Amino acid sequence: MRFTKNLWFYIALAGAPVIILIVWELTHVEFLLHLAAIPLEVLLAIFIVERFLDERYKKEQRKHLMFIKSYLFRSQMRNLFITNFEALKSPSFTMSRIRDSSLEELKQMRKDANTLEYKSLEAMEPVITEYVEAEAVWHQFREWAVDYDFEDIFTDMIYILHFIYDVKLFKEKNYGRLFVHEAEKRPQLMEKVNKVLGDGIQKFLDYTIELKEQEPQMFHDLISDYELSSQIRSDAMSTDGTI
């Protein structure tokens, strides 16, 4: 970033030794050889300092994003993640288990999440619906990714948004039908469904690990909120089932 802003300055530093060496060839003044090395040393020092500053800037922005994610995960995205976890058949992850896990146990859970199985196709549909309803959040993340130059997050958001547009287009033309049933007929589309939903579980666990390492209290508060919401949802479903 800073490199491109000061490109002409760097070109001048890199070119200065060439000019000095040409003069040395003509004059053979020994001092000029020492002088020629100075711009290169300055250039090297600048590269080292700017790389350090860029890395520190990235680290600060990542931490800032961590706090933003905490807010979104506890508000607009809470139902999405809870619905996704509840739809899983294996591995079975509960919020109580996540909350009580050590850092090493969380990391093992994350490894286990590389292979996911859902209870049924129908159980996946509410998760898909939650992704569509959270469309504004994905746009927010996309904008932040651009602002903070997080290419990996930007790529993920574009993938999710393309998936959401697929779902919305299908729903507009096929009212009342399940998108996941259509995806089942099309391997490429089903691959998208599995990737988006699976990535959701994996990214959530990645985030819990990050919080556990860096912000343990925030980790506890987040998972406690999720645990309470899960209990409320479970109680509401039990009540509905008895009416």
PDB file of N, CA and C in Angstrom, residues 86-169:
ATOM      1  N   GLU A  86     -28.015 -26.840  14.977  1.00  0.00           N
ATOM      2  CA  GLU A  86     -29.117 -27.742  15.328  1.00  0.00           C
ATOM      3  C   GLU A  86     -29.439 -28.722  14.201  1.00  0.00           C
ATOM      4  N   ALA A  87     -29.119 -28.353  12.955  1.00  0.00           N
ATOM      5  CA  ALA A  87     -29.409 -29.221  11.810  1.00  0.00           C
ATOM      6  C   ALA A  87     -28.379 -30.333  11.633  1.00  0.00           C
ATOM      7  N   LEU A  88     -27.265 -30.245  12.345  1.00  0.00           N
ATOM      8  CA  LEU A  88     -26.203 -31.236  12.201  1.00  0.00           C
ATOM      9  C   LEU A  88     -26.578 -32.579  12.822  1.00  0.00           C
ATOM     10  N   LYS A  89     -26.213 -33.619  12.134  1.00  0.00           N
ATOM     11  CA  LYS A  89     -26.320 -34.971  12.690  1.00  0.00           C
ATOM     12  C   LYS A  89     -24.998 -35.378  13.326  1.00  0.00           C
ATOM     13  N   SER A  90     -23.915 -35.145  12.581  1.00  0.00           N
ATOM     14  CA  SER A  90     -22.576 -35.432  13.123  1.00  0.00           C
ATOM     15  C   SER A  90     -21.550 -34.526  12.453  1.00  0.00           C
ATOM     16  N   PRO A  91     -20.546 -34.135  13.218  1.00  0.00           N
ATOM     17  CA  PRO A  91     -20.423 -34.295  14.667  1.00  0.00           C
ATOM     18  C   PRO A  91     -21.521 -33.499  15.380  1.00  0.00           C
ATOM     19  N   SER A  92     -21.818 -33.907  16.586  1.00  0.00           N
ATOM     20  CA  SER A  92     -22.826 -33.201  17.367  1.00  0.00           C
ATOM     21  C   SER A  92     -22.152 -32.143  18.232  1.00  0.00           C
ATOM     22  N   PHE A  93     -22.436 -30.878  17.913  1.00  0.00           N
ATOM     23  CA  PHE A  93     -21.866 -29.771  18.678  1.00  0.00           C
ATOM     24  C   PHE A  93     -22.986 -29.054  19.419  1.00  0.00           C
ATOM     25  N   THR A  94     -22.873 -28.954  20.716  1.00  0.00           N
ATOM     26  CA  THR A  94     -23.813 -28.153  21.491  1.00  0.00           C
ATOM     27  C   THR A  94     -23.091 -26.931  22.028  1.00  0.00           C
ATOM     28  N   MET A  95     -23.855 -25.889  22.304  1.00  0.00           N
ATOM     29  CA  MET A  95     -23.245 -24.672  22.835  1.00  0.00           C
ATOM     30  C   MET A  95     -22.641 -24.919  24.217  1.00  0.00           C
ATOM     31  N   SER A  96     -23.259 -25.791  24.986  1.00  0.00           N
ATOM     32  CA  SER A  96     -22.707 -26.126  26.309  1.00  0.00           C
ATOM     33  C   SER A  96     -21.349 -26.791  26.161  1.00  0.00           C
ATOM     34  N   ARG A  97     -21.253 -27.681  25.210  1.00  0.00           N
ATOM     35  CA  ARG A  97     -19.982 -28.380  24.980  1.00  0.00           C
ATOM     36  C   ARG A  97     -18.909 -27.394  24.516  1.00  0.00           C
ATOM     37  N   ILE A  98     -19.282 -26.494  23.608  1.00  0.00           N
ATOM     38  CA  ILE A  98     -18.323 -25.499  23.110  1.00  0.00           C
ATOM     39  C   ILE A  98     -17.873 -24.595  24.253  1.00  0.00           C
ATOM     40  N   ARG A  99     -18.815 -24.153  25.070  1.00  0.00           N
ATOM     41  CA  ARG A  99     -18.490 -23.239  26.172  1.00  0.00           C
ATOM     42  C   ARG A  99     -17.527 -23.865  27.162  1.00  0.00           C
ATOM     43  N   ASP A 100     -17.723 -25.141  27.452  1.00  0.00           N
ATOM     44  CA  ASP A 100     -16.927 -25.819  28.480  1.00  0.00           C
ATOM     45  C   ASP A 100     -15.627 -26.419  27.945  1.00  0.00           C
ATOM     46  N   SER A 101     -15.390 -26.291  26.647  1.00  0.00           N
ATOM     47  CA  SER A 101     -14.216 -26.920  26.043  1.00  0.00           C
ATOM     48  C   SER A 101     -12.953 -26.109  26.305  1.00  0.00           C
ATOM     49  N   SER A 102     -11.857 -26.827  26.428  1.00  0.00           N
ATOM     50  CA  SER A 102     -10.541 -26.174  26.492  1.00  0.00           C
ATOM     51  C   SER A 102     -10.157 -25.747  25.085  1.00  0.00           C
ATOM     52  N   LEU A 103      -9.080 -25.009  24.975  1.00  0.00           N
ATOM     53  CA  LEU A 103      -8.616 -24.566  23.669  1.00  0.00           C
ATOM     54  C   LEU A 103      -8.272 -25.758  22.778  1.00  0.00           C
ATOM     55  N   GLU A 104      -7.598 -26.749  23.346  1.00  0.00           N
ATOM     56  CA  GLU A 104      -7.239 -27.943  22.568  1.00  0.00           C
ATOM     57  C   GLU A 104      -8.485 -28.708  22.130  1.00  0.00           C
ATOM     58  N   GLU A 105      -9.478 -28.763  22.986  1.00  0.00           N
ATOM     59  CA  GLU A 105     -10.728 -29.452  22.623  1.00  0.00           C
ATOM     60  C   GLU A 105     -11.454 -28.704  21.508  1.00  0.00           C
ATOM     61  N   LEU A 106     -11.415 -27.386  21.568  1.00  0.00           N
ATOM     62  CA  LEU A 106     -12.024 -26.594  20.494  1.00  0.00           C
ATOM     63  C   LEU A 106     -11.324 -26.843  19.163  1.00  0.00           C
ATOM     64  N   LYS A 107     -10.013 -26.927  19.214  1.00  0.00           N
ATOM     65  CA  LYS A 107      -9.253 -27.189  17.989  1.00  0.00           C
ATOM     66  C   LYS A 107      -9.571 -28.573  17.428  1.00  0.00           C
ATOM     67  N   GLN A 108      -9.788 -29.530  18.306  1.00  0.00           N
ATOM     68  CA  GLN A 108     -10.159 -30.865  17.845  1.00  0.00           C
ATOM     69  C   GLN A 108     -11.560 -30.847  17.234  1.00  0.00           C
ATOM     70  N   MET A 109     -12.463 -30.081  17.839  1.00  0.00           N
ATOM     71  CA  MET A 109     -13.804 -29.939  17.279  1.00  0.00           C
ATOM     72  C   MET A 109     -13.735 -29.325  15.882  1.00  0.00           C
ATOM     73  N   ARG A 110     -12.839 -28.362  15.739  1.00  0.00           N
ATOM     74  CA  ARG A 110     -12.685 -27.735  14.419  1.00  0.00           C
ATOM     75  C   ARG A 110     -12.194 -28.752  13.388  1.00  0.00           C
ATOM     76  N   LYS A 111     -11.279 -29.637  13.777  1.00  0.00           N
ATOM     77  CA  LYS A 111     -10.823 -30.684  12.867  1.00  0.00           C
ATOM     78  C   LYS A 111     -11.971 -31.627  12.523  1.00  0.00           C
ATOM     79  N   ASP A 112     -12.765 -31.966  13.534  1.00  0.00           N
ATOM     80  CA  ASP A 112     -13.911 -32.856  13.304  1.00  0.00           C
ATOM     81  C   ASP A 112     -14.915 -32.228  12.337  1.00  0.00           C
ATOM     82  N   ALA A 113     -14.982 -30.897  12.338  1.00  0.00           N
ATOM     83  CA  ALA A 113     -15.949 -30.196  11.495  1.00  0.00           C
ATOM     84  C   ALA A 113     -15.569 -30.204  10.018  1.00  0.00           C
ATOM     85  N   ASN A 114     -14.413 -30.762   9.688  1.00  0.00           N
ATOM     86  CA  ASN A 114     -14.041 -30.876   8.274  1.00  0.00           C
ATOM     87  C   ASN A 114     -14.930 -31.869   7.538  1.00  0.00           C
ATOM     88  N   THR A 115     -15.561 -32.769   8.295  1.00  0.00           N
ATOM     89  CA  THR A 115     -16.509 -33.720   7.711  1.00  0.00           C
ATOM     90  C   THR A 115     -17.826 -33.592   8.448  1.00  0.00           C
ATOM     91  N   LEU A 116     -18.851 -33.079   7.760  1.00  0.00           N
ATOM     92  CA  LEU A 116     -20.140 -32.813   8.399  1.00  0.00           C
ATOM     93  C   LEU A 116     -21.242 -33.623   7.731  1.00  0.00           C
ATOM     94  N   GLU A 117     -22.201 -34.016   8.543  1.00  0.00           N
ATOM     95  CA  GLU A 117     -23.392 -34.694   8.022  1.00  0.00           C
ATOM     96  C   GLU A 117     -24.623 -34.059   8.660  1.00  0.00           C
ATOM     97  N   TYR A 118     -25.593 -33.714   7.821  1.00  0.00           N
ATOM     98  CA  TYR A 118     -26.819 -33.103   8.337  1.00  0.00           C
ATOM     99  C   TYR A 118     -27.888 -34.165   8.559  1.00  0.00           C
ATOM    100  N   LYS A 119     -28.857 -33.834   9.411  1.00  0.00           N
ATOM    101  CA  LYS A 119     -29.903 -34.795   9.789  1.00  0.00           C
ATOM    102  C   LYS A 119     -30.705 -35.243   8.573  1.00  0.00           C
ATOM    103  N   SER A 120     -30.966 -34.322   7.681  1.00  0.00           N
ATOM    104  CA  SER A 120     -31.713 -34.627   6.456  1.00  0.00           C
ATOM    105  C   SER A 120     -31.611 -33.437   5.512  1.00  0.00           C
ATOM    106  N   LEU A 121     -32.029 -33.627   4.284  1.00  0.00           N
ATOM    107  CA  LEU A 121     -32.076 -32.507   3.351  1.00  0.00           C
ATOM    108  C   LEU A 121     -33.020 -31.427   3.864  1.00  0.00           C
ATOM    109  N   GLU A 122     -34.172 -31.871   4.387  1.00  0.00           N
ATOM    110  CA  GLU A 122     -35.169 -30.921   4.874  1.00  0.00           C
ATOM    111  C   GLU A 122     -34.639 -30.092   6.047  1.00  0.00           C
ATOM    112  N   ALA A 123     -33.745 -30.685   6.847  1.00  0.00           N
ATOM    113  CA  ALA A 123     -33.169 -29.954   7.983  1.00  0.00           C
ATOM    114  C   ALA A 123     -32.225 -28.851   7.509  1.00  0.00           C
ATOM    115  N   MET A 124     -31.738 -28.975   6.293  1.00  0.00           N
ATOM    116  CA  MET A 124     -30.819 -27.971   5.752  1.00  0.00           C
ATOM    117  C   MET A 124     -31.562 -26.742   5.224  1.00  0.00           C
ATOM    118  N   GLU A 125     -32.811 -26.905   4.850  1.00  0.00           N
ATOM    119  CA  GLU A 125     -33.558 -25.798   4.230  1.00  0.00           C
ATOM    120  C   GLU A 125     -33.685 -24.576   5.149  1.00  0.00           C
ATOM    121  N   PRO A 126     -34.021 -24.747   6.448  1.00  0.00           N
ATOM    122  CA  PRO A 126     -34.087 -23.559   7.318  1.00  0.00           C
ATOM    123  C   PRO A 126     -32.759 -22.826   7.429  1.00  0.00           C
ATOM    124  N   VAL A 127     -31.662 -23.566   7.338  1.00  0.00           N
ATOM    125  CA  VAL A 127     -30.344 -22.923   7.385  1.00  0.00           C
ATOM    126  C   VAL A 127     -30.147 -22.071   6.140  1.00  0.00           C
ATOM    127  N   ILE A 128     -30.524 -22.625   4.997  1.00  0.00           N
ATOM    128  CA  ILE A 128     -30.433 -21.874   3.740  1.00  0.00           C
ATOM    129  C   ILE A 128     -31.265 -20.596   3.823  1.00  0.00           C
ATOM    130  N   THR A 129     -32.463 -20.727   4.389  1.00  0.00           N
ATOM    131  CA  THR A 129     -33.341 -19.562   4.548  1.00  0.00           C
ATOM    132  C   THR A 129     -32.695 -18.493   5.420  1.00  0.00           C
ATOM    133  N   GLU A 130     -32.017 -18.928   6.485  1.00  0.00           N
ATOM    134  CA  GLU A 130     -31.346 -17.975   7.373  1.00  0.00           C
ATOM    135  C   GLU A 130     -30.221 -17.239   6.645  1.00  0.00           C
ATOM    136  N   TYR A 131     -29.534 -17.926   5.751  1.00  0.00           N
ATOM    137  CA  TYR A 131     -28.479 -17.264   4.968  1.00  0.00           C
ATOM    138  C   TYR A 131     -29.067 -16.159   4.093  1.00  0.00           C
ATOM    139  N   VAL A 132     -30.214 -16.443   3.488  1.00  0.00           N
ATOM    140  CA  VAL A 132     -30.871 -15.445   2.641  1.00  0.00           C
ATOM    141  C   VAL A 132     -31.332 -14.257   3.481  1.00  0.00           C
ATOM    142  N   GLU A 133     -31.910 -14.525   4.637  1.00  0.00           N
ATOM    143  CA  GLU A 133     -32.403 -13.448   5.494  1.00  0.00           C
ATOM    144  C   GLU A 133     -31.272 -12.583   6.049  1.00  0.00           C
ATOM    145  N   ALA A 134     -30.066 -13.145   6.093  1.00  0.00           N
ATOM    146  CA  ALA A 134     -28.908 -12.389   6.592  1.00  0.00           C
ATOM    147  C   ALA A 134     -28.133 -11.721   5.465  1.00  0.00           C
ATOM    148  N   GLU A 135     -28.756 -11.546   4.314  1.00  0.00           N
ATOM    149  CA  GLU A 135     -28.055 -11.001   3.147  1.00  0.00           C
ATOM    150  C   GLU A 135     -27.373  -9.670   3.451  1.00  0.00           C
ATOM    151  N   ALA A 136     -28.041  -8.800   4.196  1.00  0.00           N
ATOM    152  CA  ALA A 136     -27.453  -7.483   4.506  1.00  0.00           C
ATOM    153  C   ALA A 136     -26.138  -7.616   5.266  1.00  0.00           C
ATOM    154  N   VAL A 137     -26.045  -8.645   6.103  1.00  0.00           N
ATOM    155  CA  VAL A 137     -24.815  -8.865   6.877  1.00  0.00           C
ATOM    156  C   VAL A 137     -23.667  -9.237   5.952  1.00  0.00           C
ATOM    157  N   TRP A 138     -23.945 -10.087   4.964  1.00  0.00           N
ATOM    158  CA  TRP A 138     -22.881 -10.496   4.032  1.00  0.00           C
ATOM    159  C   TRP A 138     -22.389  -9.303   3.221  1.00  0.00           C
ATOM    160  N   HIS A 139     -23.305  -8.388   2.876  1.00  0.00           N
ATOM    161  CA  HIS A 139     -22.892  -7.167   2.185  1.00  0.00           C
ATOM    162  C   HIS A 139     -21.994  -6.312   3.089  1.00  0.00           C
ATOM    163  N   GLN A 140     -22.343  -6.252   4.378  1.00  0.00           N
ATOM    164  CA  GLN A 140     -21.514  -5.502   5.324  1.00  0.00           C
ATOM    165  C   GLN A 140     -20.101  -6.070   5.396  1.00  0.00           C
ATOM    166  N   PHE A 141     -20.028  -7.389   5.526  1.00  0.00           N
ATOM    167  CA  PHE A 141     -18.718  -8.035   5.582  1.00  0.00           C
ATOM    168  C   PHE A 141     -17.930  -7.796   4.303  1.00  0.00           C
ATOM    169  N   ARG A 142     -18.614  -7.822   3.171  1.00  0.00           N
ATOM    170  CA  ARG A 142     -17.943  -7.580   1.890  1.00  0.00           C
ATOM    171  C   ARG A 142     -17.348  -6.174   1.855  1.00  0.00           C
ATOM    172  N   GLU A 143     -18.115  -5.196   2.321  1.00  0.00           N
ATOM    173  CA  GLU A 143     -17.632  -3.808   2.330  1.00  0.00           C
ATOM    174  C   GLU A 143     -16.449  -3.645   3.278  1.00  0.00           C
ATOM    175  N   TRP A 144     -16.532  -4.279   4.445  1.00  0.00           N
ATOM    176  CA  TRP A 144     -15.409  -4.201   5.386  1.00  0.00           C
ATOM    177  C   TRP A 144     -14.167  -4.876   4.812  1.00  0.00           C
ATOM    178  N   ALA A 145     -14.384  -5.983   4.112  1.00  0.00           N
ATOM    179  CA  ALA A 145     -13.248  -6.685   3.509  1.00  0.00           C
ATOM    180  C   ALA A 145     -12.531  -5.791   2.506  1.00  0.00           C
ATOM    181  N   VAL A 146     -13.294  -5.001   1.752  1.00  0.00           N
ATOM    182  CA  VAL A 146     -12.705  -4.062   0.799  1.00  0.00           C
ATOM    183  C   VAL A 146     -11.970  -2.957   1.548  1.00  0.00           C
ATOM    184  N   ASP A 147     -12.613  -2.398   2.568  1.00  0.00           N
ATOM    185  CA  ASP A 147     -12.018  -1.289   3.329  1.00  0.00           C
ATOM    186  C   ASP A 147     -10.714  -1.706   4.008  1.00  0.00           C
ATOM    187  N   TYR A 148     -10.697  -2.934   4.553  1.00  0.00           N
ATOM    188  CA  TYR A 148      -9.534  -3.391   5.319  1.00  0.00           C
ATOM    189  C   TYR A 148      -8.575  -4.255   4.500  1.00  0.00           C
ATOM    190  N   ASP A 149      -8.907  -4.429   3.209  1.00  0.00           N
ATOM    191  CA  ASP A 149      -8.040  -5.187   2.304  1.00  0.00           C
ATOM    192  C   ASP A 149      -7.874  -6.640   2.752  1.00  0.00           C
ATOM    193  N   PHE A 150      -9.004  -7.275   3.119  1.00  0.00           N
ATOM    194  CA  PHE A 150      -9.001  -8.691   3.491  1.00  0.00           C
ATOM    195  C   PHE A 150      -9.535  -9.488   2.300  1.00  0.00           C
ATOM    196  N   GLU A 151      -8.617  -9.925   1.465  1.00  0.00           N
ATOM    197  CA  GLU A 151      -9.018 -10.592   0.223  1.00  0.00           C
ATOM    198  C   GLU A 151      -9.751 -11.904   0.487  1.00  0.00           C
ATOM    199  N   ASP A 152      -9.320 -12.652   1.507  1.00  0.00           N
ATOM    200  CA  ASP A 152      -9.951 -13.941   1.789  1.00  0.00           C
ATOM    201  C   ASP A 152     -11.411 -13.764   2.198  1.00  0.00           C
ATOM    202  N   ILE A 153     -11.683 -12.760   3.035  1.00  0.00           N
ATOM    203  CA  ILE A 153     -13.060 -12.505   3.469  1.00  0.00           C
ATOM    204  C   ILE A 153     -13.903 -12.028   2.291  1.00  0.00           C
ATOM    205  N   PHE A 154     -13.340 -11.157   1.470  1.00  0.00           N
ATOM    206  CA  PHE A 154     -14.065 -10.659   0.294  1.00  0.00           C
ATOM    207  C   PHE A 154     -14.476 -11.819  -0.615  1.00  0.00           C
ATOM    208  N   THR A 155     -13.551 -12.734  -0.867  1.00  0.00           N
ATOM    209  CA  THR A 155     -13.841 -13.892  -1.722  1.00  0.00           C
ATOM    210  C   THR A 155     -14.955 -14.752  -1.128  1.00  0.00           C
ATOM    211  N   ASP A 156     -14.900 -14.977   0.188  1.00  0.00           N
ATOM    212  CA  ASP A 156     -15.939 -15.761   0.854  1.00  0.00           C
ATOM    213  C   ASP A 156     -17.304 -15.096   0.729  1.00  0.00           C
ATOM    214  N   MET A 157     -17.342 -13.771   0.901  1.00  0.00           N
ATOM    215  CA  MET A 157     -18.618 -13.054   0.838  1.00  0.00           C
ATOM    216  C   MET A 157     -19.220 -13.081  -0.565  1.00  0.00           C
ATOM    217  N   ILE A 158     -18.379 -12.961  -1.562  1.00  0.00           N
ATOM    218  CA  ILE A 158     -18.873 -13.020  -2.943  1.00  0.00           C
ATOM    219  C   ILE A 158     -19.488 -14.392  -3.217  1.00  0.00           C
ATOM    220  N   TYR A 159     -18.834 -15.439  -2.720  1.00  0.00           N
ATOM    221  CA  TYR A 159     -19.355 -16.798  -2.914  1.00  0.00           C
ATOM    222  C   TYR A 159     -20.723 -16.946  -2.250  1.00  0.00           C
ATOM    223  N   ILE A 160     -20.841 -16.468  -1.013  1.00  0.00           N
ATOM    224  CA  ILE A 160     -22.108 -16.567  -0.286  1.00  0.00           C
ATOM    225  C   ILE A 160     -23.201 -15.767  -0.983  1.00  0.00           C
ATOM    226  N   LEU A 161     -22.867 -14.556  -1.427  1.00  0.00           N
ATOM    227  CA  LEU A 161     -23.866 -13.714  -2.088  1.00  0.00           C
ATOM    228  C   LEU A 161     -24.334 -14.330  -3.403  1.00  0.00           C
ATOM    229  N   HIS A 162     -23.441 -14.941  -4.155  1.00  0.00           N
ATOM    230  CA  HIS A 162     -23.851 -15.630  -5.379  1.00  0.00           C
ATOM    231  C   HIS A 162     -24.807 -16.783  -5.043  1.00  0.00           C
ATOM    232  N   PHE A 163     -24.503 -17.482  -3.967  1.00  0.00           N
ATOM    233  CA  PHE A 163     -25.374 -18.567  -3.518  1.00  0.00           C
ATOM    234  C   PHE A 163     -26.757 -18.026  -3.142  1.00  0.00           C
ATOM    235  N   ILE A 164     -26.779 -16.928  -2.419  1.00  0.00           N
ATOM    236  CA  ILE A 164     -28.051 -16.321  -2.002  1.00  0.00           C
ATOM    237  C   ILE A 164     -28.879 -15.913  -3.222  1.00  0.00           C
ATOM    238  N   TYR A 165     -28.232 -15.352  -4.239  1.00  0.00           N
ATOM    239  CA  TYR A 165     -28.957 -14.962  -5.449  1.00  0.00           C
ATOM    240  C   TYR A 165     -29.547 -16.192  -6.145  1.00  0.00           C
ATOM    241  N   ASP A 166     -28.819 -17.308  -6.124  1.00  0.00           N
ATOM    242  CA  ASP A 166     -29.352 -18.557  -6.681  1.00  0.00           C
ATOM    243  C   ASP A 166     -30.625 -18.972  -5.942  1.00  0.00           C
ATOM    244  N   VAL A 167     -30.571 -18.906  -4.623  1.00  0.00           N
ATOM    245  CA  VAL A 167     -31.725 -19.306  -3.809  1.00  0.00           C
ATOM    246  C   VAL A 167     -32.910 -18.382  -4.073  1.00  0.00           C
ATOM    247  N   LYS A 168     -32.676 -17.088  -4.085  1.00  0.00           N
ATOM    248  CA  LYS A 168     -33.758 -16.116  -4.277  1.00  0.00           C
ATOM    249  C   LYS A 168     -34.402 -16.275  -5.648  1.00  0.00           C
ATOM    250  N   LEU A 169     -33.580 -16.509  -6.657  1.00  0.00           N
ATOM    251  CA  LEU A 169     -34.107 -16.701  -8.010  1.00  0.00           C
ATOM    252  C   LEU A 169     -34.990 -17.939  -8.066  1.00  0.00           C
TER     253      LEU A 169
END
